[in-house]
mmCIF file of C-alpha atoms and ligand atoms in Angstrom:
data_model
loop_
_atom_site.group_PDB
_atom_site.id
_atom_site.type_symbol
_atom_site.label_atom_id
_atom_site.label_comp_id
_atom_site.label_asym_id
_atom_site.label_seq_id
_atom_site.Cartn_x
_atom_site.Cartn_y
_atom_site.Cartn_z
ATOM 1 C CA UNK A 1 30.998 -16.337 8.511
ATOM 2 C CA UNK A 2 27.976 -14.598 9.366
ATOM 3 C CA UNK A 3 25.108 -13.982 6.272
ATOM 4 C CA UNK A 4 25.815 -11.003 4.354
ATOM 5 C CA UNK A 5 22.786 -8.471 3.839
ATOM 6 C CA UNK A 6 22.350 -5.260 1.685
ATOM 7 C CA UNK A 7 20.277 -2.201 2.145
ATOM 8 C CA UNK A 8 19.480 -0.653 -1.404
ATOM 9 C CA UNK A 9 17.848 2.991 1.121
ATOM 10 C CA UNK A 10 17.529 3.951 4.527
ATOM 11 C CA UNK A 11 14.709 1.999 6.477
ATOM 12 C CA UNK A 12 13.422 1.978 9.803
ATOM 13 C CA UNK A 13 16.218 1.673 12.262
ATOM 14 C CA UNK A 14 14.480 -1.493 13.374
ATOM 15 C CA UNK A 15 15.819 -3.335 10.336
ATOM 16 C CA UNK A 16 19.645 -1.909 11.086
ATOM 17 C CA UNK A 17 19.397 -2.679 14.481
ATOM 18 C CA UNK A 18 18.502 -5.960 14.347
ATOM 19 C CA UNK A 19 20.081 -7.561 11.447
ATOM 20 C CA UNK A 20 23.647 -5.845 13.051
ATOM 21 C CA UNK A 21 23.710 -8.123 15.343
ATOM 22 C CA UNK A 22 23.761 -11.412 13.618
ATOM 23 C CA UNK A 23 24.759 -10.812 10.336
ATOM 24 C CA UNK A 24 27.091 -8.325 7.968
ATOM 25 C CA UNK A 25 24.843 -5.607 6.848
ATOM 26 C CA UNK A 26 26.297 -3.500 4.144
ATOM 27 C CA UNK A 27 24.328 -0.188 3.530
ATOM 28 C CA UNK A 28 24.905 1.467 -0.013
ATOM 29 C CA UNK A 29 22.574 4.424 1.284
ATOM 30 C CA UNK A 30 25.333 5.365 3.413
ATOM 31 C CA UNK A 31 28.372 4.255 0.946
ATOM 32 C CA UNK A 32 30.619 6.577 -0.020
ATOM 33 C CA UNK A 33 30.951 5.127 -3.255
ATOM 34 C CA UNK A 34 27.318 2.873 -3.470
ATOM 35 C CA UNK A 35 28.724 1.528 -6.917
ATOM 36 C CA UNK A 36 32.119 0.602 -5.931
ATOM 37 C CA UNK A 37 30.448 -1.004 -2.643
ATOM 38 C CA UNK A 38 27.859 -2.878 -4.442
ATOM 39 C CA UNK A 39 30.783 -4.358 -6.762
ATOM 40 C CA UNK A 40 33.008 -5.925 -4.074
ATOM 41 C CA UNK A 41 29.735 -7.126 -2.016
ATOM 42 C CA UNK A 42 27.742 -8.509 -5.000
ATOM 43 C CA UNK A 43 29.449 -12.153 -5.061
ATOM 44 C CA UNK A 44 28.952 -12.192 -0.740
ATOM 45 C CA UNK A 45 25.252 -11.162 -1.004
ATOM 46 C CA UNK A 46 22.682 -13.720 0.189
ATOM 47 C CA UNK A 47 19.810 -11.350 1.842
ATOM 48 C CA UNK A 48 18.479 -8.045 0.591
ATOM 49 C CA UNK A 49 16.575 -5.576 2.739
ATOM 50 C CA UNK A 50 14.610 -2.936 1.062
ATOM 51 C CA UNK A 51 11.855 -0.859 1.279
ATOM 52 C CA UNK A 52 9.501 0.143 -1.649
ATOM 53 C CA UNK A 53 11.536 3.064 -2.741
ATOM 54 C CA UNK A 54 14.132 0.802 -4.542
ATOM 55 C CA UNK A 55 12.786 -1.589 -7.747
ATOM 56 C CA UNK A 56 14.706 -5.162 -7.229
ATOM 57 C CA UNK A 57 14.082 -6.356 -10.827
ATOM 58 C CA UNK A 58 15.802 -9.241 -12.728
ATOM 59 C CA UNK A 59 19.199 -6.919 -13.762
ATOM 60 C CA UNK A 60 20.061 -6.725 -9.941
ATOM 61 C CA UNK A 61 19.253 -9.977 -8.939
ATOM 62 C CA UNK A 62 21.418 -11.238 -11.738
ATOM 63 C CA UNK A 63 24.267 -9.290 -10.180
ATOM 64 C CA UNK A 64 23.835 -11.056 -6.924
ATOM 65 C CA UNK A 65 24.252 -14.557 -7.601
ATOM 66 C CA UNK A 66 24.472 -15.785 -4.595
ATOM 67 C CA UNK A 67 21.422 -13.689 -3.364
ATOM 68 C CA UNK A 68 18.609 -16.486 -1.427
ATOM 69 C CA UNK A 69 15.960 -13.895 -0.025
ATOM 70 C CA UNK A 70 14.265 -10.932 -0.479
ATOM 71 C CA UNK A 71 12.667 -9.168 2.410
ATOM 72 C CA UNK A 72 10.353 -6.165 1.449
ATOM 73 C CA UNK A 73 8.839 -3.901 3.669
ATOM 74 C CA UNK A 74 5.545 -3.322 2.699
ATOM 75 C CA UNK A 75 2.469 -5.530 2.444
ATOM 76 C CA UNK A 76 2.409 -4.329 -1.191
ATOM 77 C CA UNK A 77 5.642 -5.684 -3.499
ATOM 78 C CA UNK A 78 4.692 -4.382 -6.685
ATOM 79 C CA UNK A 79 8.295 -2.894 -7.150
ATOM 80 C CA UNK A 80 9.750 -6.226 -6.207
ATOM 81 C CA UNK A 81 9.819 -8.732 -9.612
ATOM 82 C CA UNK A 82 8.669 -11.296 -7.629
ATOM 83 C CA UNK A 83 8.223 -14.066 -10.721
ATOM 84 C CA UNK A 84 12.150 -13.478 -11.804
ATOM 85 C CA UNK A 85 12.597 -13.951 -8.176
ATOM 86 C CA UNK A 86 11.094 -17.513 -8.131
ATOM 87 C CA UNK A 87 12.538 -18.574 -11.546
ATOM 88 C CA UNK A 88 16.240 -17.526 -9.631
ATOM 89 C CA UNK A 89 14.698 -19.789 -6.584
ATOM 90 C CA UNK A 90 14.612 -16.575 -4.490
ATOM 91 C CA UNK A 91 12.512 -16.200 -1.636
ATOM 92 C CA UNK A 92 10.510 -12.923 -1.417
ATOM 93 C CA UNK A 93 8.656 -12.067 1.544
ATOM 94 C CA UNK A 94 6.590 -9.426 2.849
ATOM 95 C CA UNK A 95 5.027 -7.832 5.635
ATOM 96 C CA UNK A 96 1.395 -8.691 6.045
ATOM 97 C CA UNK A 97 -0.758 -8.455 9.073
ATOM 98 C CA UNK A 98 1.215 -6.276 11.496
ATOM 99 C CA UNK A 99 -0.340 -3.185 9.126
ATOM 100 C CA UNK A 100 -3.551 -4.343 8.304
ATOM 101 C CA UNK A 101 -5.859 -2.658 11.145
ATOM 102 C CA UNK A 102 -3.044 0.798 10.444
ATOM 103 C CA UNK A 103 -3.750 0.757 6.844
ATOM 104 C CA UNK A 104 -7.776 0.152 7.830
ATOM 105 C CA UNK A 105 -8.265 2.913 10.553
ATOM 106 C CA UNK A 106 -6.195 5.748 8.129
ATOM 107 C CA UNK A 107 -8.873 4.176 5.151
ATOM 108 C CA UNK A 108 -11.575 5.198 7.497
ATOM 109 C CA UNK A 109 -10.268 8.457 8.095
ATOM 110 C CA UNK A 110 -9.621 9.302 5.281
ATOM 111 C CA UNK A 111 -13.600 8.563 4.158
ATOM 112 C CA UNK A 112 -15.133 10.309 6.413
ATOM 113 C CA UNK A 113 -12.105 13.244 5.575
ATOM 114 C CA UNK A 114 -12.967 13.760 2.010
ATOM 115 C CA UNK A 115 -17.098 13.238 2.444
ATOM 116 C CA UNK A 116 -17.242 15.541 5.423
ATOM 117 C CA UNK A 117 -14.544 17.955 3.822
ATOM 118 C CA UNK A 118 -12.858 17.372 7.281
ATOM 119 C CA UNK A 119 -9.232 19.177 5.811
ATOM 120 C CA UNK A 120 -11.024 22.052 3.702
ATOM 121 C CA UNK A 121 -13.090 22.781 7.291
ATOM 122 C CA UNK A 122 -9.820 23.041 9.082
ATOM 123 C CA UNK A 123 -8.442 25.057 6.803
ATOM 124 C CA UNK A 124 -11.469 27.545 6.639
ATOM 125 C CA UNK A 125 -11.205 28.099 10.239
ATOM 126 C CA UNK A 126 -7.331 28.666 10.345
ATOM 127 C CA UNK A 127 -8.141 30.788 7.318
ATOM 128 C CA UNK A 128 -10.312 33.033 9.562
ATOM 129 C CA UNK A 129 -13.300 32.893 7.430
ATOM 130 C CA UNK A 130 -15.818 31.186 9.978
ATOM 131 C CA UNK A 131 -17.106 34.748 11.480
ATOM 132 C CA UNK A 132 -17.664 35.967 7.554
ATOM 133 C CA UNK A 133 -20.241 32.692 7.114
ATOM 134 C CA UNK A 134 -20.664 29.134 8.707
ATOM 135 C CA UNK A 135 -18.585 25.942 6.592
ATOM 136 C CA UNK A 136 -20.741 24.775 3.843
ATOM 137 C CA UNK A 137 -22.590 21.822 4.199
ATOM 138 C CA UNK A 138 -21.420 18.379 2.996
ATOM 139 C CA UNK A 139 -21.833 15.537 1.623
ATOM 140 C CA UNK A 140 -22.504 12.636 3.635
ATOM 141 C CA UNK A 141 -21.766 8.669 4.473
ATOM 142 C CA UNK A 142 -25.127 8.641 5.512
ATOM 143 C CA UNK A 143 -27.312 6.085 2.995
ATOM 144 C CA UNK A 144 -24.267 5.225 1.028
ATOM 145 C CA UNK A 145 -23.488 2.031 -0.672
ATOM 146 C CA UNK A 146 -19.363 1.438 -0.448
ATOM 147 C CA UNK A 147 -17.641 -0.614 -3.042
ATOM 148 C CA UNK A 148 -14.386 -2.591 -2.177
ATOM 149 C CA UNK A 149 -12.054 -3.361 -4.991
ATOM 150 C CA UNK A 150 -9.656 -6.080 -3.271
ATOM 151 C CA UNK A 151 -11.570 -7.684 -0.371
ATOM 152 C CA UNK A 152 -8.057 -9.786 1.504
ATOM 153 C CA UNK A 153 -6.621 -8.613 4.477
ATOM 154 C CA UNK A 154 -7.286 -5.272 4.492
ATOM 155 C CA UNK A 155 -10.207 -4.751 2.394
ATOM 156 C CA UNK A 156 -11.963 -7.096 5.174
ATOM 157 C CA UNK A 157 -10.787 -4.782 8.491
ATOM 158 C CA UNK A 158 -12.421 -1.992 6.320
ATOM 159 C CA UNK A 159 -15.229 -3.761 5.643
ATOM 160 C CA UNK A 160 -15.601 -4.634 9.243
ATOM 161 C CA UNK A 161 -14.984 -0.977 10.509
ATOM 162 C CA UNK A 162 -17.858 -0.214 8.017
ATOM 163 C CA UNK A 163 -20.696 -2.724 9.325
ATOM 164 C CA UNK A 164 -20.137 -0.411 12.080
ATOM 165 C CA UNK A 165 -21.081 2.541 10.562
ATOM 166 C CA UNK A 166 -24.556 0.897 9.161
ATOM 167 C CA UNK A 167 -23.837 1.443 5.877
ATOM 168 C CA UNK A 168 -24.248 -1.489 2.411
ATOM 169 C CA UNK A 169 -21.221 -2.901 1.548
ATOM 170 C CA UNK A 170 -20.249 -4.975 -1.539
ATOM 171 C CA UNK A 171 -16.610 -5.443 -3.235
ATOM 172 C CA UNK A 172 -15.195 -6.842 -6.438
ATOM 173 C CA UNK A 173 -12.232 -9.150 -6.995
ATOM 174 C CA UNK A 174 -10.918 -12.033 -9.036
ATOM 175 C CA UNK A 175 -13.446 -14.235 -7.117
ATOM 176 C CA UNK A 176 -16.516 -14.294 -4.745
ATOM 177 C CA UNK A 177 -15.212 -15.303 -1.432
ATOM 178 C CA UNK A 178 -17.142 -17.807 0.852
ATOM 179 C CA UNK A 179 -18.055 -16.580 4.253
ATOM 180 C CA UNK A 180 -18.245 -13.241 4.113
ATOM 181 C CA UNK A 181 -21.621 -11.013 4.140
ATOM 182 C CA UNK A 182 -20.978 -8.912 1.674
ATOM 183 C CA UNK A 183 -22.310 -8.459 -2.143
ATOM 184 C CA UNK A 184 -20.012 -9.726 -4.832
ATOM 185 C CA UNK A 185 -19.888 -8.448 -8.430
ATOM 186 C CA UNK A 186 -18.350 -10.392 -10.847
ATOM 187 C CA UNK A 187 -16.974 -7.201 -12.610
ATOM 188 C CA UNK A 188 -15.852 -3.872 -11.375
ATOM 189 C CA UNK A 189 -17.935 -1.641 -13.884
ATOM 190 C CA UNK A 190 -20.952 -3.533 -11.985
ATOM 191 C CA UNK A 191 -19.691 -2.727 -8.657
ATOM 192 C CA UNK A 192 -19.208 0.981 -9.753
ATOM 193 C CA UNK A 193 -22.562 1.078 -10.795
ATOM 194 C CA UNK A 194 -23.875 -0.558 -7.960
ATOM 195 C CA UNK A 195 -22.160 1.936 -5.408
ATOM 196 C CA UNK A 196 -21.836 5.204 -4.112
ATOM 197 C CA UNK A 197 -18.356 5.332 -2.744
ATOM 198 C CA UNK A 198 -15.621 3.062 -4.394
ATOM 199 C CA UNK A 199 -12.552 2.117 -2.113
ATOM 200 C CA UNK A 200 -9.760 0.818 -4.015
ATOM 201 C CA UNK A 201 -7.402 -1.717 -1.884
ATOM 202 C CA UNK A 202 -6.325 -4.219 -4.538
ATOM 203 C CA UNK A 203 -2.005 -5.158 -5.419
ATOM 204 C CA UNK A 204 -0.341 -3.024 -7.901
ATOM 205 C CA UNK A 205 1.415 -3.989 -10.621
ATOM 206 C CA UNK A 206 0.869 -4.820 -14.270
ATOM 207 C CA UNK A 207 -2.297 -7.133 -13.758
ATOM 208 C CA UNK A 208 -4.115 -4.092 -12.197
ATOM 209 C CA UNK A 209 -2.498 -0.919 -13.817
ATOM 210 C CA UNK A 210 -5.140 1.627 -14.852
ATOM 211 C CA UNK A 211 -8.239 -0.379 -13.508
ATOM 212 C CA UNK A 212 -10.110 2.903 -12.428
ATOM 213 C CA UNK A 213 -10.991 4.069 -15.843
ATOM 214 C CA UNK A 214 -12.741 7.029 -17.630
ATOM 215 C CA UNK A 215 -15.333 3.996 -17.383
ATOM 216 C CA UNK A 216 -15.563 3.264 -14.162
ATOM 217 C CA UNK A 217 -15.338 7.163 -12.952
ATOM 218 C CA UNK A 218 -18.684 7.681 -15.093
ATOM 219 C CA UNK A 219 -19.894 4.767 -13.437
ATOM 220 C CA UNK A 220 -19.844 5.952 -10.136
ATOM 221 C CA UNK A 221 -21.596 8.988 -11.222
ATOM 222 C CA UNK A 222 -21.837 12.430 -9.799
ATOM 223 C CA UNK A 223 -22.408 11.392 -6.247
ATOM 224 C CA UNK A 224 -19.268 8.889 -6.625
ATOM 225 C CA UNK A 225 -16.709 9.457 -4.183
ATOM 226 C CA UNK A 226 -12.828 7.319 -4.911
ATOM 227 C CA UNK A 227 -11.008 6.346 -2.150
ATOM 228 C CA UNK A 228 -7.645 4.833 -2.715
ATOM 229 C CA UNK A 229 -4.962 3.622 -0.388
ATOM 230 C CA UNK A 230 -3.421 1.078 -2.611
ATOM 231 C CA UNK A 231 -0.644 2.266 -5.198
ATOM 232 C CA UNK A 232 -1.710 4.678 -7.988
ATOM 233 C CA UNK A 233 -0.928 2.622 -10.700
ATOM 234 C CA UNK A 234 -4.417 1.119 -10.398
ATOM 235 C CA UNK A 235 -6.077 4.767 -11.258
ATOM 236 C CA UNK A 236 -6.023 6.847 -14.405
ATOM 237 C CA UNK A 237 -4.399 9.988 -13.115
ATOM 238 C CA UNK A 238 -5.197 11.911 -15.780
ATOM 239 C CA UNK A 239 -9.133 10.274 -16.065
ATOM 240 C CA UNK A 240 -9.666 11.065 -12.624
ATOM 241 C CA UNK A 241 -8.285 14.785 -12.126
ATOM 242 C CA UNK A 242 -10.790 15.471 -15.287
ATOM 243 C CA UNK A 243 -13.795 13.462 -13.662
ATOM 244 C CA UNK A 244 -13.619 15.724 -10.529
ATOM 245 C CA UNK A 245 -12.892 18.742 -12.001
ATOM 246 C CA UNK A 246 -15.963 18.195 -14.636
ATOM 247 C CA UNK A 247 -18.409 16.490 -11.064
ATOM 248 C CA UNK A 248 -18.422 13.182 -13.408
ATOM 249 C CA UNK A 249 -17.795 12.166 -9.855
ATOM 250 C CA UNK A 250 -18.259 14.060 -6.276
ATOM 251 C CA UNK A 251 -14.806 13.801 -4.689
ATOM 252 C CA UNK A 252 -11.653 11.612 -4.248
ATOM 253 C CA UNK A 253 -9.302 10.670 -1.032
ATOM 254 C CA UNK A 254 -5.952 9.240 -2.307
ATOM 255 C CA UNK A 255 -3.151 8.129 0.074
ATOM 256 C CA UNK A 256 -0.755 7.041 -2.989
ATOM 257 C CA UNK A 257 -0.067 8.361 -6.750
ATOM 258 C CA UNK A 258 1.613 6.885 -9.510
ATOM 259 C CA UNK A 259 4.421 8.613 -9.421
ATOM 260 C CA UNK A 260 5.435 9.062 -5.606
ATOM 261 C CA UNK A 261 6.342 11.579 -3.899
ATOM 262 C CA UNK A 262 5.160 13.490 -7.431
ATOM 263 C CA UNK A 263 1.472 14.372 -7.143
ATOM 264 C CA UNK A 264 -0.192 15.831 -10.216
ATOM 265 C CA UNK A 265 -0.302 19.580 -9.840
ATOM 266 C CA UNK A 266 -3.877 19.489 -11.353
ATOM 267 C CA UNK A 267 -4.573 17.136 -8.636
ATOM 268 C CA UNK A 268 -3.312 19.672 -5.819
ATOM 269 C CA UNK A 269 -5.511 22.615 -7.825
ATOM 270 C CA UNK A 270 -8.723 20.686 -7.091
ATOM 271 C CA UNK A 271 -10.553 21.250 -3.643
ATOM 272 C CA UNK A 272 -12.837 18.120 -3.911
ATOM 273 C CA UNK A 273 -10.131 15.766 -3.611
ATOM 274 C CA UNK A 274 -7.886 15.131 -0.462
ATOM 275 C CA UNK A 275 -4.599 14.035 -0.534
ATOM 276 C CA UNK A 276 -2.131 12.499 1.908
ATOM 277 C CA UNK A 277 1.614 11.501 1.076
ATOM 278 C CA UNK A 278 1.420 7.430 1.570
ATOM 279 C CA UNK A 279 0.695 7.536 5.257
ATOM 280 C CA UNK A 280 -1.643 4.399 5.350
ATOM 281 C CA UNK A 281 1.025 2.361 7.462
ATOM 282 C CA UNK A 282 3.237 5.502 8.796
ATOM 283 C CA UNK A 283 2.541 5.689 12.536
ATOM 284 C CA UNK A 284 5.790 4.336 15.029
ATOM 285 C CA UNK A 285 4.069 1.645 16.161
ATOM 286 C CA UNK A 286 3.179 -0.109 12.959
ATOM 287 C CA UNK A 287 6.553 1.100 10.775
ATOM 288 C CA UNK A 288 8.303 -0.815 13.814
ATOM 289 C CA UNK A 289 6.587 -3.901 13.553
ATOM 290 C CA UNK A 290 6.623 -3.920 9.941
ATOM 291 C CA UNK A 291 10.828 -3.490 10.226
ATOM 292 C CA UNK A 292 10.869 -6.083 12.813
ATOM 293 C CA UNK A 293 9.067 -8.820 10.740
ATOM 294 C CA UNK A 294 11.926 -7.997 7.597
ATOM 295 C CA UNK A 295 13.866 -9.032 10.387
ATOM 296 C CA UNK A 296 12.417 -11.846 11.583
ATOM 297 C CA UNK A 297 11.918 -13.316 7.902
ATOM 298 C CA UNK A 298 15.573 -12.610 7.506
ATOM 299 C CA UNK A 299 16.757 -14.393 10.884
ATOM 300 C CA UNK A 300 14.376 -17.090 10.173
ATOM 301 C CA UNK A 301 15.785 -17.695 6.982
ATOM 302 C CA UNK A 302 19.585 -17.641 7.799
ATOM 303 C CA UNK A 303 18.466 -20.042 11.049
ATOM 304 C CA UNK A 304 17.160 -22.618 8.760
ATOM 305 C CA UNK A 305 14.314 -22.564 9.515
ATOM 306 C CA UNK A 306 12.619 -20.831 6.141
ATOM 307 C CA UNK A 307 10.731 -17.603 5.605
ATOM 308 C CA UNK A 308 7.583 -16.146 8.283
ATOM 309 C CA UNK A 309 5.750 -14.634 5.267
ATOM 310 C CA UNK A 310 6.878 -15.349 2.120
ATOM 311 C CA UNK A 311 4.305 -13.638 -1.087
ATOM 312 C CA UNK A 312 2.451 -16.229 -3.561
ATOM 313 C CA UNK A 313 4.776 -16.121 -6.388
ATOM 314 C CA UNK A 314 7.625 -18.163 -3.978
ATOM 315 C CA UNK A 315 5.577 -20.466 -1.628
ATOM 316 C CA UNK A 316 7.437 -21.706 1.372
ATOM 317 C CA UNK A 317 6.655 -25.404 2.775
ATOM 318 C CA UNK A 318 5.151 -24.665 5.884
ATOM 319 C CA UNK A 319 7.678 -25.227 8.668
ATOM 320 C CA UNK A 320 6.294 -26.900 11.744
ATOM 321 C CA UNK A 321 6.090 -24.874 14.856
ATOM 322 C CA UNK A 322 6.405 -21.428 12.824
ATOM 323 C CA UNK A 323 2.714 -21.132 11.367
HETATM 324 C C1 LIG B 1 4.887 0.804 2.920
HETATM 325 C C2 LIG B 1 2.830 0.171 1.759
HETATM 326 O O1 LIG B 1 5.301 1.112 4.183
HETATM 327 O O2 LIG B 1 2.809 -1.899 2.848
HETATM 328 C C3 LIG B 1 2.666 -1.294 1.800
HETATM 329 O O3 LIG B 1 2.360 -1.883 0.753
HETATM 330 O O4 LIG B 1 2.468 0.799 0.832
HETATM 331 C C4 LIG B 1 3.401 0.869 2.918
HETATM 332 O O5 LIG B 1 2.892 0.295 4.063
HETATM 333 C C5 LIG B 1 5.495 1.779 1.998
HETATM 334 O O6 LIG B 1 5.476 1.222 0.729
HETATM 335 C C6 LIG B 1 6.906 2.132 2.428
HETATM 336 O O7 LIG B 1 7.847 1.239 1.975
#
């Protein structure tokens, strides 16, 4: 009999499509009855499809028993408890590399958006106020020193998109990395202090919850600009909404919040920060490519022939001819 899947939520209509075809995809977003579904499926499960809407913690892999892989769509798998995953000897991948130059070019963007004011100027003109007075002046990239927190895949296409605008760059992480140009700091209040714009691109979850600090906001100081495209968990809500409204720091671009799709109303009152609903990935070509490589991981896996791009926390011997 063909592998049985399950879909937790609706995902790109890449991953239907192609996971129809060769295997038994059962879809509790579309279940009449998701609960009744889930409990006549649950013994038949071996894959699981799901996106980061959905947590897949240790309570619902316990009611798959039979479940062998975990494909997440998403680079980031924070909502995925990877570690009970590994003790259960699940597989979890991801989807790494098809986003990375997306998540880099909307990074960019959405830098030279919140120092240039690029939103507030568009909505002055549509606003009609340009014949009362010209659009203030702004701040500027110009001189800057930019911060990385999380220089892997991503952090290094920003970094690279950076050298072209001739600006310092230096990053913090768990360790320096050899062969790359850039300035390490061995702690993140030192890169803070050391920089003028701080662009947060580091995993979520526990290890790195709250990270950007009351501390680290003063840090950066009243020319500080945070940019983060990562998950909210890593920032002090709160800390931050109080360090813009008070200019402890200049301005803030986020592209995710801690509590998605809620964004902090205080948040939404202040005009130095810019704000975009997760959309670091979200353009057709990318979203497709990401749903095609769940499905790839999952073919791969049912064809013996082991996961494409499984996370750290369930290494995968490498299997000759796929790597
Ligand atoms: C996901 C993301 O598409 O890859 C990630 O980690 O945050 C996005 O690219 C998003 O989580 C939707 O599932």
């Amino acid at each position: 009999a063909p592998p049985e899947i399950l879909m937790l939520r609706p995902m790109h209509t890449v991953v239907a499509e192609g996971l129809g075809a060769r295997h038994t995809l059962h879809r509790l977003d579309t279940a009449a009855d998701p609960e009744a579904l889930l409990a006549e499926v649950a013994p038949r499960i071996r894959g699981l499809a799901v996106g980061a809407q959905t947590p897949v913690d240790a309570a619902l892999m316990d009611r798959l028993p039979n479940l062998e892989i975990i494909a997440n769509f998403g680079v980031g798998y924070d909502t995925v408890d990877a570690r009970a995953a590994a003790a259960r000897g699940i597989v979890v991948t991801n989807t790494p590399d098809v986003l990375t130059d997306e998540v880099a070019d909307l990074t960019l963007g959405l830098l030279l958006a919140t120092l240039r004011r690029i939103p507030q100027a568009e909505r002055y003109l549509r606003a009609g106020r340009w014949p009362e007075a010209p659009f203030p002046l702004s701040p500027s990239l110009r001189g800057r020193r930019i911060g990385i927190l999380g220089l892997g895949r991503i952090g290094q296409a920003i970094a690279r998109r950076l050298e072209g605008f001739g600006v310092a760059i230096a990053y913090h992480g768990r360790s320096r990395q050899a062969d790359v140009p850039y300035a390490y700091h061995p702690t993140l209040l030192g890169l803070a202090e050391a920089v003028h714009v701080l662009i947060v691109v580091a995993p979520g979850g526990p290890e790195t919850a709250g990270l950007i600090d009351a501390a680290v906001l003063r840090a950066l100081g009243p020319e500080g600009v945070l940019i983060n495209v990562a998950r909210g968990s890593l920032v002090d809500e709160a800390a931050l909404a109080a360090a813009l409204r008070e200019g402890t720091i200049q301005a803030a671009g986020l592209d995710v919040f801690a509590k998605e799709p809620h964004v902090p109303a205080e948040l939404i009152g202040l005009d130095n920060a810019v704000l975009l609903p997760h959309v670091g990935s979200a353009s057709h070509h990318t979203r497709a490519a990401m749903g095609q490589l769940v499905v790839d991981n999952l073919l791969s896996w049912f064809e013996g022939r082991g996961p494409l791009t499984p996370v750290a926390e369930t290494p995968w011997r490498a299997v000759a001819g796929t790597s």
